[in-house]
PDB file of N, CA and C in Angstrom:
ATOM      1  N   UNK A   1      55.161 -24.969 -94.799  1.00 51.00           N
ATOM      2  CA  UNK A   1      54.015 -24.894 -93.925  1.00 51.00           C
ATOM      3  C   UNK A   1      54.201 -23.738 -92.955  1.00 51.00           C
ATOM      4  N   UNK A   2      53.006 -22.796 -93.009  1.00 59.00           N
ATOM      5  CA  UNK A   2      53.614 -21.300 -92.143  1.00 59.00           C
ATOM      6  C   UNK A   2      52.914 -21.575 -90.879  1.00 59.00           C
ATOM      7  N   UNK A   3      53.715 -21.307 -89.524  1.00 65.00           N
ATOM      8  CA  UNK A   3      53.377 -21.752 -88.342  1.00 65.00           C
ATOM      9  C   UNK A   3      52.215 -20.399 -87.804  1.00 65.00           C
ATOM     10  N   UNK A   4      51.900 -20.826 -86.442  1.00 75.00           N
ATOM     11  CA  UNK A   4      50.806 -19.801 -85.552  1.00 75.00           C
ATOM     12  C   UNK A   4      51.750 -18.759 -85.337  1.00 75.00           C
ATOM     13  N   UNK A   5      51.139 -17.258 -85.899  1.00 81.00           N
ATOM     14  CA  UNK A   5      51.222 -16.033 -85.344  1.00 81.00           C
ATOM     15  C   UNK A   5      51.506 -15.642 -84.476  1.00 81.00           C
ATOM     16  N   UNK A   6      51.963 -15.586 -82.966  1.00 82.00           N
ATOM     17  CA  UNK A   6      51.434 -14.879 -81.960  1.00 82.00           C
ATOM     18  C   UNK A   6      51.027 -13.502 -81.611  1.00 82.00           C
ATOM     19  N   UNK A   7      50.367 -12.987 -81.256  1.00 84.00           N
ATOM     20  CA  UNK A   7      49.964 -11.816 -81.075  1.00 84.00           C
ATOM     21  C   UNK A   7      50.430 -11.125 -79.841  1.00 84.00           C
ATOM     22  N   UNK A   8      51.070  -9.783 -79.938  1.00 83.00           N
ATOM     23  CA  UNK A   8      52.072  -9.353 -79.064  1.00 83.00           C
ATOM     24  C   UNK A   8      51.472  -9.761 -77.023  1.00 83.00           C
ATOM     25  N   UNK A   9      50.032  -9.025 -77.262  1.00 84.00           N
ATOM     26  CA  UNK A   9      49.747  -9.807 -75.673  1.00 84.00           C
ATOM     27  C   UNK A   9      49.976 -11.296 -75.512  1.00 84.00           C
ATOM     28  N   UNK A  10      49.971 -12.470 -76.391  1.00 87.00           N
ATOM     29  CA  UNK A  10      50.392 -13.485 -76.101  1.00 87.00           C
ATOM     30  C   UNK A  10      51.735 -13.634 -75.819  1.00 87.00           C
ATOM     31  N   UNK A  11      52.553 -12.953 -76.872  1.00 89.00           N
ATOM     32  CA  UNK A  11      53.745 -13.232 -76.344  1.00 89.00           C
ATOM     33  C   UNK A  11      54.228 -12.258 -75.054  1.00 89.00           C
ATOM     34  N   UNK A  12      53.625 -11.614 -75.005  1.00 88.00           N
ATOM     35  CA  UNK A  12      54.463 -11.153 -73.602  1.00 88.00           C
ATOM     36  C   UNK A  12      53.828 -11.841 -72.446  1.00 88.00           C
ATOM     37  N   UNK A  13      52.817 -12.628 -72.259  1.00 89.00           N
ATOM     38  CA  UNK A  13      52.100 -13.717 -71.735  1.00 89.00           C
ATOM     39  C   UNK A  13      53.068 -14.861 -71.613  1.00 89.00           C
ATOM     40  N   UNK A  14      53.629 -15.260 -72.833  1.00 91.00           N
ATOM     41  CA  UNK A  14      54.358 -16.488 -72.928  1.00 91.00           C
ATOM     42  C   UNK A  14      56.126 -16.025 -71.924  1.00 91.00           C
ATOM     43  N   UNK A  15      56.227 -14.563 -72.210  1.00 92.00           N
ATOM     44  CA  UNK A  15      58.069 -14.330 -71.500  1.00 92.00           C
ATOM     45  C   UNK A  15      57.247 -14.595 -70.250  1.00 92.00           C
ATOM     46  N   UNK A  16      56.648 -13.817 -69.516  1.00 91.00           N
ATOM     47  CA  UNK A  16      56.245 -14.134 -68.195  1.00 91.00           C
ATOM     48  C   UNK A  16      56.088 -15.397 -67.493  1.00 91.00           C
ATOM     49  N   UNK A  17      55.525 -16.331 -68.661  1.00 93.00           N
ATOM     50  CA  UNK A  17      55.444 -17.822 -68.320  1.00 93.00           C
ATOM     51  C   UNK A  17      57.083 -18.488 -67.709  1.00 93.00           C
ATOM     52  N   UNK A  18      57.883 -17.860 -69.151  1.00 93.00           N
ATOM     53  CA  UNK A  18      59.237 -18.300 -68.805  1.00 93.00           C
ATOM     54  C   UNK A  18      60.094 -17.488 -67.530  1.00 93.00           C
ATOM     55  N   UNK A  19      59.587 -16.320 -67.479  1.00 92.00           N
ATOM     56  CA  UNK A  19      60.373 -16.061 -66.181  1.00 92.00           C
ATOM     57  C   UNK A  19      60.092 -16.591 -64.812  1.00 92.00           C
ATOM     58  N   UNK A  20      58.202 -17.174 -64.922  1.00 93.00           N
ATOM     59  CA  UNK A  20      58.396 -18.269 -63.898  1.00 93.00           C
ATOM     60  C   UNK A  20      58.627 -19.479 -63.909  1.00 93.00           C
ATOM     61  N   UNK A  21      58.799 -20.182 -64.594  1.00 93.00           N
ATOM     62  CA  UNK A  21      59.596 -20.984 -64.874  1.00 93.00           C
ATOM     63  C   UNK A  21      61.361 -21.431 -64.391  1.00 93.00           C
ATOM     64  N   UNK A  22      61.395 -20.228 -64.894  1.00 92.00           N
ATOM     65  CA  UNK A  22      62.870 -20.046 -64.293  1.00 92.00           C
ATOM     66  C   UNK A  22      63.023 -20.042 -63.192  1.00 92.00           C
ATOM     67  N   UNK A  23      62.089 -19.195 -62.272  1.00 92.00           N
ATOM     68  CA  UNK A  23      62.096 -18.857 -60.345  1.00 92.00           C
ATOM     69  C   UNK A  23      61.666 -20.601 -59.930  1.00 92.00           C
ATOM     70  N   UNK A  24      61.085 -20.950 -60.587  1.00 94.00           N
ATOM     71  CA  UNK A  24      61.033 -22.679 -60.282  1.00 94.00           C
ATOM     72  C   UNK A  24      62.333 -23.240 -60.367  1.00 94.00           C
ATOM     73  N   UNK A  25      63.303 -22.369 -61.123  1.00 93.00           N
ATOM     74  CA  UNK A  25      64.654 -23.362 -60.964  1.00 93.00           C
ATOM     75  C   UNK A  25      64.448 -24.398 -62.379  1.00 93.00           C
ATOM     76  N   UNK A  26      63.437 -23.843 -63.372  1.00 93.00           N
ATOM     77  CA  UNK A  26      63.804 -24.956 -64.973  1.00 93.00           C
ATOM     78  C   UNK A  26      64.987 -24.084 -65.416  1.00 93.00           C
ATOM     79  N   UNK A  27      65.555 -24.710 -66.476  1.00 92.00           N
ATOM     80  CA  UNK A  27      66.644 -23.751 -67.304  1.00 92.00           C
ATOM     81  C   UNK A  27      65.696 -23.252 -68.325  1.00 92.00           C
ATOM     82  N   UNK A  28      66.333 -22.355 -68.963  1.00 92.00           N
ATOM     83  CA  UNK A  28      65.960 -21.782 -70.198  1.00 92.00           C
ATOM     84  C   UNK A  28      65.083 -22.336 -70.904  1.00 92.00           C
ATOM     85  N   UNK A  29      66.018 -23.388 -71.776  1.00 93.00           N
ATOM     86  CA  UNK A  29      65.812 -24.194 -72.506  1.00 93.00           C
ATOM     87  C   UNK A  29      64.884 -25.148 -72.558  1.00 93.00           C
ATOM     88  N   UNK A  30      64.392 -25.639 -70.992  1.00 94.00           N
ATOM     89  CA  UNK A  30      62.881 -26.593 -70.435  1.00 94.00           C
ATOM     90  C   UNK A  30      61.894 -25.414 -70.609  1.00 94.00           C
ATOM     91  N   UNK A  31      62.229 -24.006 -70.023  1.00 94.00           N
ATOM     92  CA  UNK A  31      61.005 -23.174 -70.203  1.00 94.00           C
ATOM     93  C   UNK A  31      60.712 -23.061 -71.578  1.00 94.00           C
ATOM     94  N   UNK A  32      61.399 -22.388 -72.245  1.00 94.00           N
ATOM     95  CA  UNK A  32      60.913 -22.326 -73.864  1.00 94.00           C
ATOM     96  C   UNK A  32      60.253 -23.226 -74.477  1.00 94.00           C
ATOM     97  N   UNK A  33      61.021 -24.756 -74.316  1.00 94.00           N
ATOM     98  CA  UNK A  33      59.880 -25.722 -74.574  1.00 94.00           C
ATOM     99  C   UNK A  33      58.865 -25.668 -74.325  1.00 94.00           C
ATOM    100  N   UNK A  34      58.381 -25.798 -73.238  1.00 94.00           N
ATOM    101  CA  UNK A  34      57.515 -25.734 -71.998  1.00 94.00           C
ATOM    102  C   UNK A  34      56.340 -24.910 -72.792  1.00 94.00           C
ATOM    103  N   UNK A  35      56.697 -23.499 -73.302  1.00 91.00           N
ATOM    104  CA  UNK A  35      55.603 -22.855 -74.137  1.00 91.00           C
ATOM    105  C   UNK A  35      55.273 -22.850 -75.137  1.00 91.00           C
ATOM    106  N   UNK A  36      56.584 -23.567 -75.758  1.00 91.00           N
ATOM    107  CA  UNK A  36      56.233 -24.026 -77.226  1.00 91.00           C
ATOM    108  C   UNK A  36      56.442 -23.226 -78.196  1.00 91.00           C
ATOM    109  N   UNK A  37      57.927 -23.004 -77.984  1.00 92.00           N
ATOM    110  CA  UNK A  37      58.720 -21.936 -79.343  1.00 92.00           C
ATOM    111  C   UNK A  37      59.842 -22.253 -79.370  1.00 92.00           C
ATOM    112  N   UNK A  38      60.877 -22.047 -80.134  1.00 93.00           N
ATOM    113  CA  UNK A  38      62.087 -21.864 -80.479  1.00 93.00           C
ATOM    114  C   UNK A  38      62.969 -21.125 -79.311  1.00 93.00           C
ATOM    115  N   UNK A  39      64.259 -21.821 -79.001  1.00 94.00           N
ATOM    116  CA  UNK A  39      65.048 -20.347 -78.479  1.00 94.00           C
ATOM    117  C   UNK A  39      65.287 -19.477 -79.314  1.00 94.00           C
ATOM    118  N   UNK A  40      65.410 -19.405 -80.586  1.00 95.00           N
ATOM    119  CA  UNK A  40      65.450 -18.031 -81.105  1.00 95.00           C
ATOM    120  C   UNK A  40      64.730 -17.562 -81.170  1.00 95.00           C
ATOM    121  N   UNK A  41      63.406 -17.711 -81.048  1.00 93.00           N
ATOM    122  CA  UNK A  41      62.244 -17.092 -81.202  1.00 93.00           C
ATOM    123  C   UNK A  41      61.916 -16.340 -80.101  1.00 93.00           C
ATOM    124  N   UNK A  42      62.477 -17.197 -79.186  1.00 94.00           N
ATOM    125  CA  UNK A  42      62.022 -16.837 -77.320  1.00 94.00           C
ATOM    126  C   UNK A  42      63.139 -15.524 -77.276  1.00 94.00           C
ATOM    127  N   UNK A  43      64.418 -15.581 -78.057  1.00 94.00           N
ATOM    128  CA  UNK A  43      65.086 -14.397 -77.465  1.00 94.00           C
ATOM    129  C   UNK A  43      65.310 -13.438 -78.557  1.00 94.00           C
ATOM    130  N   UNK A  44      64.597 -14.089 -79.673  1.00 93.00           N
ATOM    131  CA  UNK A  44      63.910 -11.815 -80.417  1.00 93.00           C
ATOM    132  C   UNK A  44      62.742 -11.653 -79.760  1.00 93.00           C
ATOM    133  N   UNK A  45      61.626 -12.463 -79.039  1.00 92.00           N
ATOM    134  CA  UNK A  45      60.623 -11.671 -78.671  1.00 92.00           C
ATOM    135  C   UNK A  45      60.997 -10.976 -77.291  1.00 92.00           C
ATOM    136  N   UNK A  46      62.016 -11.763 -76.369  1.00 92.00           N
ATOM    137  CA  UNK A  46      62.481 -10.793 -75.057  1.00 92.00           C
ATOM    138  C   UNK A  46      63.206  -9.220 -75.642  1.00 92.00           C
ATOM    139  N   UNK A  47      64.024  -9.555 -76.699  1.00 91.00           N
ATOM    140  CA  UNK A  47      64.850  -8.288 -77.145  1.00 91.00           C
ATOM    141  C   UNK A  47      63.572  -7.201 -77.611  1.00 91.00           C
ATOM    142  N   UNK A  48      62.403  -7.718 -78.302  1.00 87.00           N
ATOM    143  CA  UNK A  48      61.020  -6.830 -78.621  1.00 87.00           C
ATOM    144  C   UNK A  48      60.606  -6.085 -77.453  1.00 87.00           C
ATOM    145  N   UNK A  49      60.210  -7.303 -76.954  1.00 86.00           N
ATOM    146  CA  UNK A  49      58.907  -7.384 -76.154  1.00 86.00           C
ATOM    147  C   UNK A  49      59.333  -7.113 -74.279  1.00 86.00           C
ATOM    148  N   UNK A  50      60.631  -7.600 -74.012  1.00 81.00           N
ATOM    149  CA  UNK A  50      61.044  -8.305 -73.260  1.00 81.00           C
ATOM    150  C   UNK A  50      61.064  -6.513 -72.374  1.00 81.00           C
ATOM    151  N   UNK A  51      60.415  -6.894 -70.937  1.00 79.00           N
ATOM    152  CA  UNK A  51      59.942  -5.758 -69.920  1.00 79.00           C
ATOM    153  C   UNK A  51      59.053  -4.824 -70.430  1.00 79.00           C
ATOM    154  N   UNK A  52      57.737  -5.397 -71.132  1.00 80.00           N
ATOM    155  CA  UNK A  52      57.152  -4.691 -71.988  1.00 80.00           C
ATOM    156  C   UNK A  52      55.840  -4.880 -70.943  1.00 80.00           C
ATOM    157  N   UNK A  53      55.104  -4.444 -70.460  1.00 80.00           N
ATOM    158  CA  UNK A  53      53.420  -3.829 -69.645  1.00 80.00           C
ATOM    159  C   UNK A  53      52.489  -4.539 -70.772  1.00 80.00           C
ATOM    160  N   UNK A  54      51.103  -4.333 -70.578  1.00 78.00           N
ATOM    161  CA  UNK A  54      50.161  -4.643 -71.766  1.00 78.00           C
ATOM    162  C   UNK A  54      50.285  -3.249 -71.980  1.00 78.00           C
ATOM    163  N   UNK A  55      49.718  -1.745 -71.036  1.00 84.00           N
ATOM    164  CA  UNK A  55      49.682  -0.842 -71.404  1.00 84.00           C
ATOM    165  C   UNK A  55      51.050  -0.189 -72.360  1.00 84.00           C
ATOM    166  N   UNK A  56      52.188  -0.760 -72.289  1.00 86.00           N
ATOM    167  CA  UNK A  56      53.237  -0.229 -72.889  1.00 86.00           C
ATOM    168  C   UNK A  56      52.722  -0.679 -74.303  1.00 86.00           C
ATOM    169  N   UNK A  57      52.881  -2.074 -74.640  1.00 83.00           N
ATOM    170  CA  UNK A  57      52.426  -3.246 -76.068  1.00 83.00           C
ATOM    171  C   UNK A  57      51.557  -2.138 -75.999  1.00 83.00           C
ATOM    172  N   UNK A  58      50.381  -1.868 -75.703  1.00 85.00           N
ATOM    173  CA  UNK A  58      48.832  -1.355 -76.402  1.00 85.00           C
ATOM    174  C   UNK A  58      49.566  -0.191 -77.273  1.00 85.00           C
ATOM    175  N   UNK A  59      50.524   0.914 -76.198  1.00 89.00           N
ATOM    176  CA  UNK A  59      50.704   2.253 -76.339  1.00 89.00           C
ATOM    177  C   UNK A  59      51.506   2.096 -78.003  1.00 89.00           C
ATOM    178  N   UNK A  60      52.586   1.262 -78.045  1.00 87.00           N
ATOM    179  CA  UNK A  60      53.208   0.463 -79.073  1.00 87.00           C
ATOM    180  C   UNK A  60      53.001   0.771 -80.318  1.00 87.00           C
ATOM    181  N   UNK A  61      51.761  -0.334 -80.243  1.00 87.00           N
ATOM    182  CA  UNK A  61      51.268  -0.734 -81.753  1.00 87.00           C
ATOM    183  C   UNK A  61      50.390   0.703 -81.993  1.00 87.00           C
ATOM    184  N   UNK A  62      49.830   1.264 -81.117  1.00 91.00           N
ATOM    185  CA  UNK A  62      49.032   2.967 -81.442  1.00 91.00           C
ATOM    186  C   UNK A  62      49.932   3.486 -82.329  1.00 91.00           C
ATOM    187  N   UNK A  63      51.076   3.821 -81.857  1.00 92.00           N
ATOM    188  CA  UNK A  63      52.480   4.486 -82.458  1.00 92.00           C
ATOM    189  C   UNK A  63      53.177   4.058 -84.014  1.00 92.00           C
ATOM    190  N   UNK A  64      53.116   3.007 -83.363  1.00 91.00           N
ATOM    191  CA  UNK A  64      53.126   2.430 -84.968  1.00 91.00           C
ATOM    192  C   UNK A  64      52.189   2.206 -85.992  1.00 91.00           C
ATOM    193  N   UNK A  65      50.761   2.151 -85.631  1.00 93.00           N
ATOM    194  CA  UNK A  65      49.646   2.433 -86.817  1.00 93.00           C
ATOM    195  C   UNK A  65      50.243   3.825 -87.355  1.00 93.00           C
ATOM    196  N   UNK A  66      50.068   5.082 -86.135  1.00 96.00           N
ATOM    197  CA  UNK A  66      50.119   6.554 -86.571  1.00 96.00           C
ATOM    198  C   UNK A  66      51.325   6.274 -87.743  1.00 96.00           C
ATOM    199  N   UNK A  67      52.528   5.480 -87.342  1.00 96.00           N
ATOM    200  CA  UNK A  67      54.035   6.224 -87.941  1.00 96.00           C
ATOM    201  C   UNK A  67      53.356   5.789 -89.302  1.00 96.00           C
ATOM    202  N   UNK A  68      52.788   4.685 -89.908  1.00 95.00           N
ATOM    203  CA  UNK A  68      52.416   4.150 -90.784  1.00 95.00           C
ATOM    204  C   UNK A  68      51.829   4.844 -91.335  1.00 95.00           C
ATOM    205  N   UNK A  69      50.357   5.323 -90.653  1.00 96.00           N
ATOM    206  CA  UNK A  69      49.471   6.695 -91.547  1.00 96.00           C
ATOM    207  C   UNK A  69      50.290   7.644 -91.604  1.00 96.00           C
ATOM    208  N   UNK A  70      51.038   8.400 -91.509  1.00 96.00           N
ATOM    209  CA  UNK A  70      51.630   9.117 -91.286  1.00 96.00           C
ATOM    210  C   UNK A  70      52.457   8.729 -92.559  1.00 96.00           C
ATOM    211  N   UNK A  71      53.437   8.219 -92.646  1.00 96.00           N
ATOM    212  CA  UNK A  71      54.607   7.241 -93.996  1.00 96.00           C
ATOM    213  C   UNK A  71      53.602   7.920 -95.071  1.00 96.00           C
ATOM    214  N   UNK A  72      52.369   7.188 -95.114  1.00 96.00           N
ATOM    215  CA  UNK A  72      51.522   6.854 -96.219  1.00 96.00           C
ATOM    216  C   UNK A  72      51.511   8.334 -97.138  1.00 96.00           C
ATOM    217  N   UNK A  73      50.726   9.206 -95.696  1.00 96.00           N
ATOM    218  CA  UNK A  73      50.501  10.471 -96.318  1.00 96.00           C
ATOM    219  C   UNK A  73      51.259  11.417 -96.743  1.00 96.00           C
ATOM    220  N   UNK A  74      53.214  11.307 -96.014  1.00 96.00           N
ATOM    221  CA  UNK A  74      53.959  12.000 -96.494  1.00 96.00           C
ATOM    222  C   UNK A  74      54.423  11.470 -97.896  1.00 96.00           C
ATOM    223  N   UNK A  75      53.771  10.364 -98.182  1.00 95.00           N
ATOM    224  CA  UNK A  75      54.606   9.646-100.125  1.00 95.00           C
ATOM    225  C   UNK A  75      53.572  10.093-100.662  1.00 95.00           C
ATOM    226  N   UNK A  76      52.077  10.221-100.068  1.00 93.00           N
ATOM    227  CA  UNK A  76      51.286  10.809-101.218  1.00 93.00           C
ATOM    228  C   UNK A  76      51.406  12.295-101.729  1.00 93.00           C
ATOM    229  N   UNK A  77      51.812  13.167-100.608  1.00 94.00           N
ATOM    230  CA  UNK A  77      51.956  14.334-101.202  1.00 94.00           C
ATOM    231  C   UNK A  77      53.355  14.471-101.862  1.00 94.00           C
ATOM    232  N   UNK A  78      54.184  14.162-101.425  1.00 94.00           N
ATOM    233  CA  UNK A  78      55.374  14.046-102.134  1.00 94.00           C
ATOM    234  C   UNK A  78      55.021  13.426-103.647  1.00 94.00           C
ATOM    235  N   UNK A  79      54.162  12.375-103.693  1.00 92.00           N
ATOM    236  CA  UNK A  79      54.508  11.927-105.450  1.00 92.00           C
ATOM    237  C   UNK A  79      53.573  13.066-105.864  1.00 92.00           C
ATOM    238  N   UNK A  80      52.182  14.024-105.184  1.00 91.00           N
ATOM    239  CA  UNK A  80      51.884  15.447-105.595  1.00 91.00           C
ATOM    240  C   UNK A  80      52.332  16.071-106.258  1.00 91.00           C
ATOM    241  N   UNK A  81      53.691  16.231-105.168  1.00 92.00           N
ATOM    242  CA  UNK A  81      55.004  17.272-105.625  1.00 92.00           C
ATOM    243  C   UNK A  81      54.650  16.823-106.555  1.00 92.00           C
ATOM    244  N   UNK A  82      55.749  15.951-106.908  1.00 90.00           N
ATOM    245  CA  UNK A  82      56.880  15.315-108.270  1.00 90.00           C
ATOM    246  C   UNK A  82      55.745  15.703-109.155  1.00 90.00           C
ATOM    247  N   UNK A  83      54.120  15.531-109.705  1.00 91.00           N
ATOM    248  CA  UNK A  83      53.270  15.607-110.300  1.00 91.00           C
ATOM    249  C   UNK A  83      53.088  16.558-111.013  1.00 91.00           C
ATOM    250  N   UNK A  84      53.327  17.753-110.129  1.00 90.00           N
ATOM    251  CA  UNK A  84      52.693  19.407-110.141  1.00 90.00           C
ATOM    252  C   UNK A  84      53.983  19.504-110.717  1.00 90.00           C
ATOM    253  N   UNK A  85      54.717  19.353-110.289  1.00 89.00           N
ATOM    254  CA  UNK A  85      56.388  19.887-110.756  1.00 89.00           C
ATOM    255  C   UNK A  85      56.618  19.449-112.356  1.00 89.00           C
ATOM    256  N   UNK A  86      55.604  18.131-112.956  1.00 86.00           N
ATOM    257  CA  UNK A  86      56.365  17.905-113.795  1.00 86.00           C
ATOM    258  C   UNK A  86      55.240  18.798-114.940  1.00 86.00           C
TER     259      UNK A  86
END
């Protein structure tokens, strides 16, 4: 059974939750509950996400569409090459 997605503004929504949480004096472990994830989950999205802006996340995923178009179009001309060459 494949669980809910989150979407990067949520989760950096959800660390914020837990860092107040924490200034309340919960541990870790009550906050994470608290939002309803995994600790492992809670500490690859801080290692991602973790001191991340919305404007940073927005700037992000821009960067990574481009690197992607970008991937795409350097394998298409490259299998070109290989084409013309053969």
């Amino acid at each position: 059974m494949a669980g809910k997605r989150d979407n990067p503004e949520e989760i950096v929504l959800k660390l914020r939750q837990v860092e107040v949480l924490q200034g309340q004096g919960r541990s870790i472990a009550d906050a994470v509950r608290q939002i309803g994830v995994t600790q492992p989950t809670y500490y690859r999205w801080r290692k991602e996400y973790g001191g991340m802006s919305r404007d940073q996340l927005k700037r992000l995923k821009e960067l990574e569409t481009e690197n992607t178009r970008l991937r795409r179009a350097v394998s298409d001309l490259t299998l070109d090459k290989v084409i013309l060459t053969e």
